[in-house]
Coordinates of N, CA and C in Angstrom, one line a residue:
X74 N 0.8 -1.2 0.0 CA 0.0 0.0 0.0 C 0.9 1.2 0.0
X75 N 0.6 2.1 -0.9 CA 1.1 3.8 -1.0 C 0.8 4.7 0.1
X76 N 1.2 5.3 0.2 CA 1.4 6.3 0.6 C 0.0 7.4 0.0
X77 N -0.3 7.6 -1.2 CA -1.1 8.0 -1.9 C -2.3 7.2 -1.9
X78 N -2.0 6.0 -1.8 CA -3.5 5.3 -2.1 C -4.3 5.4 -0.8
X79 N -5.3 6.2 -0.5 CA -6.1 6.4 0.9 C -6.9 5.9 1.2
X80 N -6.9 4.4 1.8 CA -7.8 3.9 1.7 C -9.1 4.1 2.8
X81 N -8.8 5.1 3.5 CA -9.8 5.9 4.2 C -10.2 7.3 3.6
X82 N -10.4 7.6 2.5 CA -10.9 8.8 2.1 C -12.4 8.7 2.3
X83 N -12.9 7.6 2.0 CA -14.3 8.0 2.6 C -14.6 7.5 3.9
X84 N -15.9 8.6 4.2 CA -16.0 8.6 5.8 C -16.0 6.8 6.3
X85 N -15.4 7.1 7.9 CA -15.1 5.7 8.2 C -16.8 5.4 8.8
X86 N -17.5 5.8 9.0 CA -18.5 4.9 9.4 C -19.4 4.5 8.0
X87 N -19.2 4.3 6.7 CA -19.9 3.8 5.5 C -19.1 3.6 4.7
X88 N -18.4 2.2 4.5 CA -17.0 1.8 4.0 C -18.3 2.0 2.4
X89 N -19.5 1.9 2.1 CA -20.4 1.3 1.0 C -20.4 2.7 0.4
X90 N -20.2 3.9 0.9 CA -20.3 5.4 0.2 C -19.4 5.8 -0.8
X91 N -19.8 6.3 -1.9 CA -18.8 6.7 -3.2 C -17.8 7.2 -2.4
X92 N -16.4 7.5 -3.0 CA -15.4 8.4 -2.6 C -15.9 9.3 -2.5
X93 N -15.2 10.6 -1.6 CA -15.5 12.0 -0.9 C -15.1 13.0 -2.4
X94 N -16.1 13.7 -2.5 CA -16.0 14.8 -3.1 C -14.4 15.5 -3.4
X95 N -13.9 16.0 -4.4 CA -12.7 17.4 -3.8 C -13.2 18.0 -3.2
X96 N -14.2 19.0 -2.6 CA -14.7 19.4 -1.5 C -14.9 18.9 -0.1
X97 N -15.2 17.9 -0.1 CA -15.3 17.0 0.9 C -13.9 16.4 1.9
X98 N -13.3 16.0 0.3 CA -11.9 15.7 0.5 C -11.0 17.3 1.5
X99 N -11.0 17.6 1.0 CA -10.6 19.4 1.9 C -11.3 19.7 3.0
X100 N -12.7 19.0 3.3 CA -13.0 19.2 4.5 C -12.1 18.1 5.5
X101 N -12.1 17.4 5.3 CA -11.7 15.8 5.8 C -10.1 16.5 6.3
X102 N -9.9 16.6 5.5 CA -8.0 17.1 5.6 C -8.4 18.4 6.8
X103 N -9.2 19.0 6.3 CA -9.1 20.2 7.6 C -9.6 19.8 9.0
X104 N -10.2 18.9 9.3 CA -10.8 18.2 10.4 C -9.4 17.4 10.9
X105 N -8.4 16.6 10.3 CA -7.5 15.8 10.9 C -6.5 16.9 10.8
X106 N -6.3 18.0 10.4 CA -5.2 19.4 10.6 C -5.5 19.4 12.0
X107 N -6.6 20.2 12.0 CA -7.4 20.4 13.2 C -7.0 19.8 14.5
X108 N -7.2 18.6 14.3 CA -7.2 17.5 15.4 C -5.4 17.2 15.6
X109 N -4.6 17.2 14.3 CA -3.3 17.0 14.9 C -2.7 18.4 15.7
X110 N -3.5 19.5 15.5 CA -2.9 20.6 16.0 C -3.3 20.8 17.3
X111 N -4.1 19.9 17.9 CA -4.9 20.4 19.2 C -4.3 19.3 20.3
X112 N -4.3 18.5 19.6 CA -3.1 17.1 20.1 C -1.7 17.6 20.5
X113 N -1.5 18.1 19.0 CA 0.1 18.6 19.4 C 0.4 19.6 20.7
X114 N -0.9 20.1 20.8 CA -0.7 22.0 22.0 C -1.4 21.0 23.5
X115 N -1.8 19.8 23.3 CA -2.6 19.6 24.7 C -2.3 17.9 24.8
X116 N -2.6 17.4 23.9 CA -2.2 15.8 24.3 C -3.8 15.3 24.0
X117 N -4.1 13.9 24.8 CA -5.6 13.5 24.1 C -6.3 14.0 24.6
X118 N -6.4 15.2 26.1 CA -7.7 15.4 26.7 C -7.9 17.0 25.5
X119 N -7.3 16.9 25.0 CA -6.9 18.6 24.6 C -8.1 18.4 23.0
X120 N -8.3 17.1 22.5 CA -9.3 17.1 21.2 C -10.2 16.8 21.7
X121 N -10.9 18.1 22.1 CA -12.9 17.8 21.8 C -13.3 18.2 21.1
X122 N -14.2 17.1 20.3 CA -15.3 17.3 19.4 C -15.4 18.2 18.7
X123 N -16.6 19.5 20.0 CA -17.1 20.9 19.9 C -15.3 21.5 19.4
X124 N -14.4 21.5 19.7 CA -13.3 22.6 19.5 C -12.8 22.2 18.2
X125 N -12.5 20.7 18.0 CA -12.3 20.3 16.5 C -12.7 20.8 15.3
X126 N -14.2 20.8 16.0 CA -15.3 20.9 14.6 C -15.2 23.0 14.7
X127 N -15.0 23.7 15.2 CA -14.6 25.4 15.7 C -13.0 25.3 14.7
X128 N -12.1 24.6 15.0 CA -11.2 24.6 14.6 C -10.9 24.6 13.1
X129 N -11.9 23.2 12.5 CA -11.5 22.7 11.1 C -12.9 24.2 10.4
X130 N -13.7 24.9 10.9 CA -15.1 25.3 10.3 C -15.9 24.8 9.5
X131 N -16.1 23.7 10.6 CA -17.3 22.4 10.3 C -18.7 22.4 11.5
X132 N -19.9 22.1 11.2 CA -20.6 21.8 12.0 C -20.3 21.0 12.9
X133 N -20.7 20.7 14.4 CA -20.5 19.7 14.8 C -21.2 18.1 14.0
X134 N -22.1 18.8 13.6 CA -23.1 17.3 12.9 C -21.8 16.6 12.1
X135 N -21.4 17.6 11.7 CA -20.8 17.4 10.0 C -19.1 16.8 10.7
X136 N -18.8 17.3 11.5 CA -17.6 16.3 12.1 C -18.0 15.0 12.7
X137 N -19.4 14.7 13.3 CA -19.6 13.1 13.4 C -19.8 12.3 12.4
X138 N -20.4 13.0 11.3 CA -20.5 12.3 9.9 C -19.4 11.8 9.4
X139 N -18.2 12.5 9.3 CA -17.3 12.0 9.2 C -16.4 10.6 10.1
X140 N -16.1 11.2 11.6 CA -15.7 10.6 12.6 C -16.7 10.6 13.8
X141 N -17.2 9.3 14.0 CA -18.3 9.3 14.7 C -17.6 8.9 16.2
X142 N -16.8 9.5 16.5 CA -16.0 9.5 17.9 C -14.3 10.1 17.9
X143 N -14.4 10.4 19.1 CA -12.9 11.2 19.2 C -12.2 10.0 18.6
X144 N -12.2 8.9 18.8 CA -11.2 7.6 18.7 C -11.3 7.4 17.2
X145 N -12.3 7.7 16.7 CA -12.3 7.5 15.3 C -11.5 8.5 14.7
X146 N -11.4 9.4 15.3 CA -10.9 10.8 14.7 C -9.4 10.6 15.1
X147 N -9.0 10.1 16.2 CA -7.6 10.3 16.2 C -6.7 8.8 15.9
X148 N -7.4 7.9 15.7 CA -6.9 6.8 14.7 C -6.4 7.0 13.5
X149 N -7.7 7.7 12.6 CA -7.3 8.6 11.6 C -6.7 9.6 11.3
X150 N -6.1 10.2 12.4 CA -5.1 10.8 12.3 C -4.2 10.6 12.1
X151 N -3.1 9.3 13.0 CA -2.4 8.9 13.2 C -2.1 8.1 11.7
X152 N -3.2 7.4 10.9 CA -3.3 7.2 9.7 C -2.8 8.3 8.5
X153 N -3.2 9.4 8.8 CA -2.9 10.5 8.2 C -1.4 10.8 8.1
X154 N -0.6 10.9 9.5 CA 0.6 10.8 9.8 C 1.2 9.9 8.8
X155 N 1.2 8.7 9.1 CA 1.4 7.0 8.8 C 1.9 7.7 7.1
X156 N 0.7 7.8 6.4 CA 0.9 8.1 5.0 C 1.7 9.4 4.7
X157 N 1.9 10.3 5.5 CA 2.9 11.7 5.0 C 4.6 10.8 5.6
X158 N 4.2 9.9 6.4 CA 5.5 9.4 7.1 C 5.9 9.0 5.6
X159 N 5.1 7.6 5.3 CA 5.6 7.2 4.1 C 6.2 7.4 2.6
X160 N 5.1 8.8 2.3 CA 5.6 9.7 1.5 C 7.0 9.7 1.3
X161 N 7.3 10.5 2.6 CA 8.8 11.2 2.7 C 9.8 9.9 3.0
X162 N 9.5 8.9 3.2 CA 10.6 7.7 3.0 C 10.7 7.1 1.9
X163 N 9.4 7.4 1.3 CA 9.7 6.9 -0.5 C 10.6 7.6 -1.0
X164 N 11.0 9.3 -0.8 CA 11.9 9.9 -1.5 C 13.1 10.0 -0.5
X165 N 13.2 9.9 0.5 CA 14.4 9.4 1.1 C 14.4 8.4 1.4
X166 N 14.7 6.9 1.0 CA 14.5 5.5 1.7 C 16.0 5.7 2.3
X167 N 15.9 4.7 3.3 CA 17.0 4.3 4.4 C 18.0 3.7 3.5
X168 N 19.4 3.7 4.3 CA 20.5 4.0 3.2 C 21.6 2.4 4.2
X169 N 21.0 2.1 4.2 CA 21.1 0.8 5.5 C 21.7 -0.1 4.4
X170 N 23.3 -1.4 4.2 CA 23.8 -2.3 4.0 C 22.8 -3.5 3.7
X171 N 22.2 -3.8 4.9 CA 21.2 -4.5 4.7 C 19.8 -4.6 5.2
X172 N 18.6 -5.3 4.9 CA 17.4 -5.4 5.3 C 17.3 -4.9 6.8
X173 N 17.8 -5.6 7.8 CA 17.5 -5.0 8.6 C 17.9 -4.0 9.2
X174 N 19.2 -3.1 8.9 CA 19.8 -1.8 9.3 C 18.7 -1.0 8.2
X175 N 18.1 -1.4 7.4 CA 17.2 -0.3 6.7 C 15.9 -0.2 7.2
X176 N 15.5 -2.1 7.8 CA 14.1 -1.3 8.6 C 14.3 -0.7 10.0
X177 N 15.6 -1.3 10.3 CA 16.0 0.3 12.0 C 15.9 1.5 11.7
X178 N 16.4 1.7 10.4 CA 16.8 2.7 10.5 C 15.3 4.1 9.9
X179 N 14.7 3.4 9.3 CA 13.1 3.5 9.0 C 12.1 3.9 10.5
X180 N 12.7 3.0 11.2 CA 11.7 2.7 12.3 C 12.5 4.1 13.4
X181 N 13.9 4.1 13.3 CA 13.7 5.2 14.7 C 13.3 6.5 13.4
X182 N 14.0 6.7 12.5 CA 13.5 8.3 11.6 C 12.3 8.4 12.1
X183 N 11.1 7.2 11.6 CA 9.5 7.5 11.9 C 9.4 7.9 14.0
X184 N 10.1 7.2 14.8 CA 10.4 7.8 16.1 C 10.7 9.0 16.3
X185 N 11.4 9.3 15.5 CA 12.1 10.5 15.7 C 11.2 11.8 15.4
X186 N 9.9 11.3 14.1 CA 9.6 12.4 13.7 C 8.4 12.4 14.9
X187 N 8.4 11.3 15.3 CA 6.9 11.3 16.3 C 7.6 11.9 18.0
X188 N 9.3 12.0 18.1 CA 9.2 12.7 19.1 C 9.3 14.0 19.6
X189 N 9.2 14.3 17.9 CA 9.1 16.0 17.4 C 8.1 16.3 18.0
X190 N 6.7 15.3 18.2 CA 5.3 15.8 18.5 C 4.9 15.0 19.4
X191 N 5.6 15.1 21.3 CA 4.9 14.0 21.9 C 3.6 13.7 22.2
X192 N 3.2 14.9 22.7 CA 1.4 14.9 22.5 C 0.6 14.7 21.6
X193 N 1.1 14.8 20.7 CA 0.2 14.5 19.2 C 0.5 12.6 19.3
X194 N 1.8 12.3 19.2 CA 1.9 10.9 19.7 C 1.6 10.0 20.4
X195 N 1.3 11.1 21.7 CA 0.9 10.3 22.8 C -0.8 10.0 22.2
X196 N -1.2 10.9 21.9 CA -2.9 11.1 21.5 C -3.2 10.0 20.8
X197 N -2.3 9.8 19.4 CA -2.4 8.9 18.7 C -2.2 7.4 19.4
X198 N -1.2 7.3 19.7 CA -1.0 5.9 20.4 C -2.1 5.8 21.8
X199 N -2.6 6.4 22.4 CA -3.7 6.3 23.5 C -5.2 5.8 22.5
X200 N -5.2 6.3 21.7 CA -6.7 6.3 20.7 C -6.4 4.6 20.2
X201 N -5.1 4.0 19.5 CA -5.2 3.1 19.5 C -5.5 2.2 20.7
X202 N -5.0 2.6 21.8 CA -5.0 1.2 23.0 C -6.6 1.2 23.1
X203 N -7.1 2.6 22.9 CA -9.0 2.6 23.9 C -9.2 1.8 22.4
X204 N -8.9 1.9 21.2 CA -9.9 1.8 20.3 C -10.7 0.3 20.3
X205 N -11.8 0.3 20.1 CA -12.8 -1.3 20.0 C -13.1 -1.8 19.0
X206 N -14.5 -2.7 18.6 CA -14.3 -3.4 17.3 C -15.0 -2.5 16.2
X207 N -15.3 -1.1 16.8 CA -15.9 -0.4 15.7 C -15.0 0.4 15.0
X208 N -13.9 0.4 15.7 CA -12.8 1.7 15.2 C -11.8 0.1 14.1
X209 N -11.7 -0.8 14.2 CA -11.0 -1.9 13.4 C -10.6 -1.6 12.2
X210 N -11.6 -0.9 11.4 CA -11.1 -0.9 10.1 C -10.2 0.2 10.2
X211 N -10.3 1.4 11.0 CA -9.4 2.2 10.9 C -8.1 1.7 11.7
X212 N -7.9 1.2 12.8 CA -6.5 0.1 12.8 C -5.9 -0.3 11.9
X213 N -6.8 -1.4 11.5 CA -6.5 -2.0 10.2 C -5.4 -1.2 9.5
X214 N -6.3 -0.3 8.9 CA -5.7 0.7 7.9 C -4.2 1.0 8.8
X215 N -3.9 1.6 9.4 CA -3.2 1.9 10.5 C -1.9 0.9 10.4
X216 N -2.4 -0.6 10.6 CA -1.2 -1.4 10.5 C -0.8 -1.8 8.9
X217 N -1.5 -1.6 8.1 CA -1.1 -2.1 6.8 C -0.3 -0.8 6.3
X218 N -0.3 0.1 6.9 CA 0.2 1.2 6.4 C 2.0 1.1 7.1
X219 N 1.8 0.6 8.8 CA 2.5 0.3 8.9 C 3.8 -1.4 8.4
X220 N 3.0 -1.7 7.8 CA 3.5 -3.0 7.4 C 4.2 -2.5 5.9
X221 N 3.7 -1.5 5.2 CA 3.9 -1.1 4.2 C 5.5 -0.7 4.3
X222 N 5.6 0.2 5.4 CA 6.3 1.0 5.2 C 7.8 0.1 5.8
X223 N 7.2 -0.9 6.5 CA 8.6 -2.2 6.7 C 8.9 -2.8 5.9
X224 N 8.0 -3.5 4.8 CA 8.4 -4.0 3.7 C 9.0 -3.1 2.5
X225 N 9.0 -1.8 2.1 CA 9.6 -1.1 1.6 C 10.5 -0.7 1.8
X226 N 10.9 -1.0 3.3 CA 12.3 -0.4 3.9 C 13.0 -2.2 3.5
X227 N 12.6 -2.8 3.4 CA 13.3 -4.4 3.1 C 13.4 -5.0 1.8
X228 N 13.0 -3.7 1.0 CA 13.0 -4.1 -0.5 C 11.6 -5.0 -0.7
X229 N 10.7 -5.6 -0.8 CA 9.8 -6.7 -0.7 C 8.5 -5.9 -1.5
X230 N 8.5 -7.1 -2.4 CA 6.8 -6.9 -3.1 C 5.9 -7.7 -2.4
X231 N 6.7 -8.9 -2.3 CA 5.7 -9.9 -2.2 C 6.5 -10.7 -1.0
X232 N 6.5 -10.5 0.1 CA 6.7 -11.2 1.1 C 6.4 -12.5 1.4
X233 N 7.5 -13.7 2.2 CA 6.5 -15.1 2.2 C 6.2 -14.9 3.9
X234 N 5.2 -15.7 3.9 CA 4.4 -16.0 5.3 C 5.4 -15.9 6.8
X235 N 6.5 -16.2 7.0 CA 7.7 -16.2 7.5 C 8.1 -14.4 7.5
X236 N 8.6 -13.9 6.1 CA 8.6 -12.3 6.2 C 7.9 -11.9 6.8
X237 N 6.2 -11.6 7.0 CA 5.3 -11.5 7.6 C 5.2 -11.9 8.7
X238 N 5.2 -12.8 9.4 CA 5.8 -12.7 10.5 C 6.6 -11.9 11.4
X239 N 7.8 -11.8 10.7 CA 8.7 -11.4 11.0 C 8.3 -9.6 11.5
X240 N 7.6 -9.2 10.4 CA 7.0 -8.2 10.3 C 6.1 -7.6 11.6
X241 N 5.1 -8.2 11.6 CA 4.3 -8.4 12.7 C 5.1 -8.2 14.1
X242 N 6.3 -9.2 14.5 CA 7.2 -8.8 16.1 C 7.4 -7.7 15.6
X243 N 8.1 -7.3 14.6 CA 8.4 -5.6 15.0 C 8.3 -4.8 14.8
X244 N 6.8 -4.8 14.1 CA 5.3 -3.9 14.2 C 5.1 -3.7 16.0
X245 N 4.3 -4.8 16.6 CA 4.4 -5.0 18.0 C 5.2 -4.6 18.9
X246 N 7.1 -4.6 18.6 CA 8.0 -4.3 19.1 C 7.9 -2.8 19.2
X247 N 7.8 -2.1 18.0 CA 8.1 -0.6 17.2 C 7.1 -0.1 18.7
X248 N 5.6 -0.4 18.3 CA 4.7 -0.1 19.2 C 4.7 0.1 20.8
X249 N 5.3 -1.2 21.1 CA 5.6 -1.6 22.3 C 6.5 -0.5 23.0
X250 N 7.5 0.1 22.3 CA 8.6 0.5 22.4 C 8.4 1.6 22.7
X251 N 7.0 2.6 21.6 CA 6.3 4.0 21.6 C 5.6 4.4 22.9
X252 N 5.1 3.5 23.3 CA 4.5 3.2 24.5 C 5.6 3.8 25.5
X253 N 6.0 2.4 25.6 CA 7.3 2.6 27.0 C 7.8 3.9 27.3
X254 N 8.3 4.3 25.3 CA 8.9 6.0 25.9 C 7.6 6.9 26.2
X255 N 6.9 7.1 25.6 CA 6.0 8.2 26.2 C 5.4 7.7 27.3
X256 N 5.9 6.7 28.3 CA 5.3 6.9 29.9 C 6.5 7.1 30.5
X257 N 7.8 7.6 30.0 CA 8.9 7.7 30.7 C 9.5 6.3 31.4
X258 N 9.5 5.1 30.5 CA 10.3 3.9 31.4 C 10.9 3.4 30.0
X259 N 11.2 4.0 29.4 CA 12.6 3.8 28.3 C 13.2 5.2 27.8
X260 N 14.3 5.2 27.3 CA 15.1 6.2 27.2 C 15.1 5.9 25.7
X261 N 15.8 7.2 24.7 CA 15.6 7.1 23.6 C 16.5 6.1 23.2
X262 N 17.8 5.8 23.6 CA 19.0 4.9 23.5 C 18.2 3.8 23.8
X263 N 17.2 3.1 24.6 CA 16.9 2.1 25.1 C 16.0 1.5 24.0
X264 N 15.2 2.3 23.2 CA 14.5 2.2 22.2 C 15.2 2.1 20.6
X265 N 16.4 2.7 20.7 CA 16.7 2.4 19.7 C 17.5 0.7 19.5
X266 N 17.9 0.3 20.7 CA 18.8 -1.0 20.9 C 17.4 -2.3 20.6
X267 N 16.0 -1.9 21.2 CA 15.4 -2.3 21.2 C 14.9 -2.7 19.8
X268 N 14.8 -1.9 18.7 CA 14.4 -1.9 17.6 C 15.4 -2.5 17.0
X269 N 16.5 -2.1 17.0 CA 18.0 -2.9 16.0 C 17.8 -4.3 16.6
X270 N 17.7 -4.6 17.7 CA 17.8 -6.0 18.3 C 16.9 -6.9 17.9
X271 N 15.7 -6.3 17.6 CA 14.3 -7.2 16.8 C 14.0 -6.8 15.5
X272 N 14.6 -6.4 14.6 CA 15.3 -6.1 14.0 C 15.8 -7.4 12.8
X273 N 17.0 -7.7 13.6 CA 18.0 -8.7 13.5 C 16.9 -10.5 13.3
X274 N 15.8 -10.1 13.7 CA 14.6 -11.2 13.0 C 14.5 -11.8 11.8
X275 N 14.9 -10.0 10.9 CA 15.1 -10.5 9.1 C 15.3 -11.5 8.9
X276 N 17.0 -11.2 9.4 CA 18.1 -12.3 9.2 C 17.8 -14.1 8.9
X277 N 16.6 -14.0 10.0 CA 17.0 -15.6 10.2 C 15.6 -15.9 9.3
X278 N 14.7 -15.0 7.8 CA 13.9 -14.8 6.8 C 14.7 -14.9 5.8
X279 N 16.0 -14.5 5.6 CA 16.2 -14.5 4.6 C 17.0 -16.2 4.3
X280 N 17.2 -16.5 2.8 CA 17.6 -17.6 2.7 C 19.0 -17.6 3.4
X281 N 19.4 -19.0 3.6 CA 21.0 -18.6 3.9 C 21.0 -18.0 5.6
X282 N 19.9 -17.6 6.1 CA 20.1 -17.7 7.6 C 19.7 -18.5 8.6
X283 N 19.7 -17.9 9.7 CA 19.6 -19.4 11.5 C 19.0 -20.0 10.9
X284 N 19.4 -21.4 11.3 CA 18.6 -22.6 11.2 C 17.2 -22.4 11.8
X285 N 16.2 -22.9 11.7 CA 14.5 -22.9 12.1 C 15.1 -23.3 14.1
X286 N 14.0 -23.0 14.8 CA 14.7 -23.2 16.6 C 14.1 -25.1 16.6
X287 N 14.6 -25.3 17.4 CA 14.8 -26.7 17.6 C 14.2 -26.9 19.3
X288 N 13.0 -26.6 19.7 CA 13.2 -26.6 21.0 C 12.5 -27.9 21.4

């Protein structure tokens, strides 16, 4: 999946609705401006609804049509992020020897840009933990975007079930890791050892590495 291909442009509560207008489309983008700017100045208590919809110059009706909850709204944000992240790694990809120094090196940049904005990060990653089975598709989206942007950093079209895998720990890991720093019980150095270290998973994906475990 691209970076361009949005596969949330139309609103998330009616996956069955045509694509969004260019009009629509402009509102949509000013409602998640909105919402990353208010995250960024306050963190998650800081995006309400009523200030959102004041912010983007939308009805409130017209902001639940879109996102029919704060959590919907800031999933899709973090979605929003996800794809500008990718963007700009397609025109600078990681300059990494091999597979996995390119997806470390992928994985702290994307850290790094998210420690530019911790409240906006924190916001994002808090919306994922509350999020339930109605917010899923927008996870979804969320992880495919992130899966995207590991297999791109690994060279890969077509991944075998094994790569995927591999993928998954450190998706989980990356996550896991986001977490720990923004509650202050990892250090940035602690995070990055963390990531190189699961990481090193590639290795035993590609042909020609560790033997399968024998336990």
């Amino acid at each position: 999946m691209t970076a361009d291909a949005r596969p949330a442009a139309q609103p998330p509560t009616d996956r069955a609705t045509p694509p969004l207008t260019e009009r629509q489309e402009a509102r949509r983008r000013r409602i998640l401006h909105a919402s990353a700017q208010l995250a960024s100045r306050g963190g998650f208590e800081a995006v309400q609804m009523r200030e959102v919809a004041e912010a983007a110059g939308v009805a409130l009706g017209t902001l639940y049509r879109y996102f029919p909850s704060k959590i919907h709204l800031l999933v899709a944000t973090m979605q929003d992020q996800l794809q500008h992240m990718h963007s700009t790694l397609r025109k600078r990809p990681p300059a990494g020897d091999d597979a996995a120094q390119r997806v470390a090196e992928t994985l702290m940049r994307a850290f790094r840009a998210l420690q530019r904005e911790p409240h906006l990060a924190d916001a994002m990653v808090r919306a994922l933990t509350f999020a339930d089975r109605s917010v899923s598709p927008e996870v979804d989206t969320v992880s495919r975007l992130t899966t995207a942007i590991i297999l791109d950093a690994m060279g890969l079209e077509h991944p075998t079930p094994e790569q995927l895998s591999a993928v998954r720990v450190i998706e989980h890991t990356w996550h896991s890791a986001l977490i720990t720093w923004l509650s202050g019980r990892a250090s940035i150095a602690q995070v990055k050892i963390d990531i190189e270290t699961v990481c090193r998973l590639i290795d035993l994906t590609e042909e020609g590495g560790a033997a399968p475990w024998r336990g």
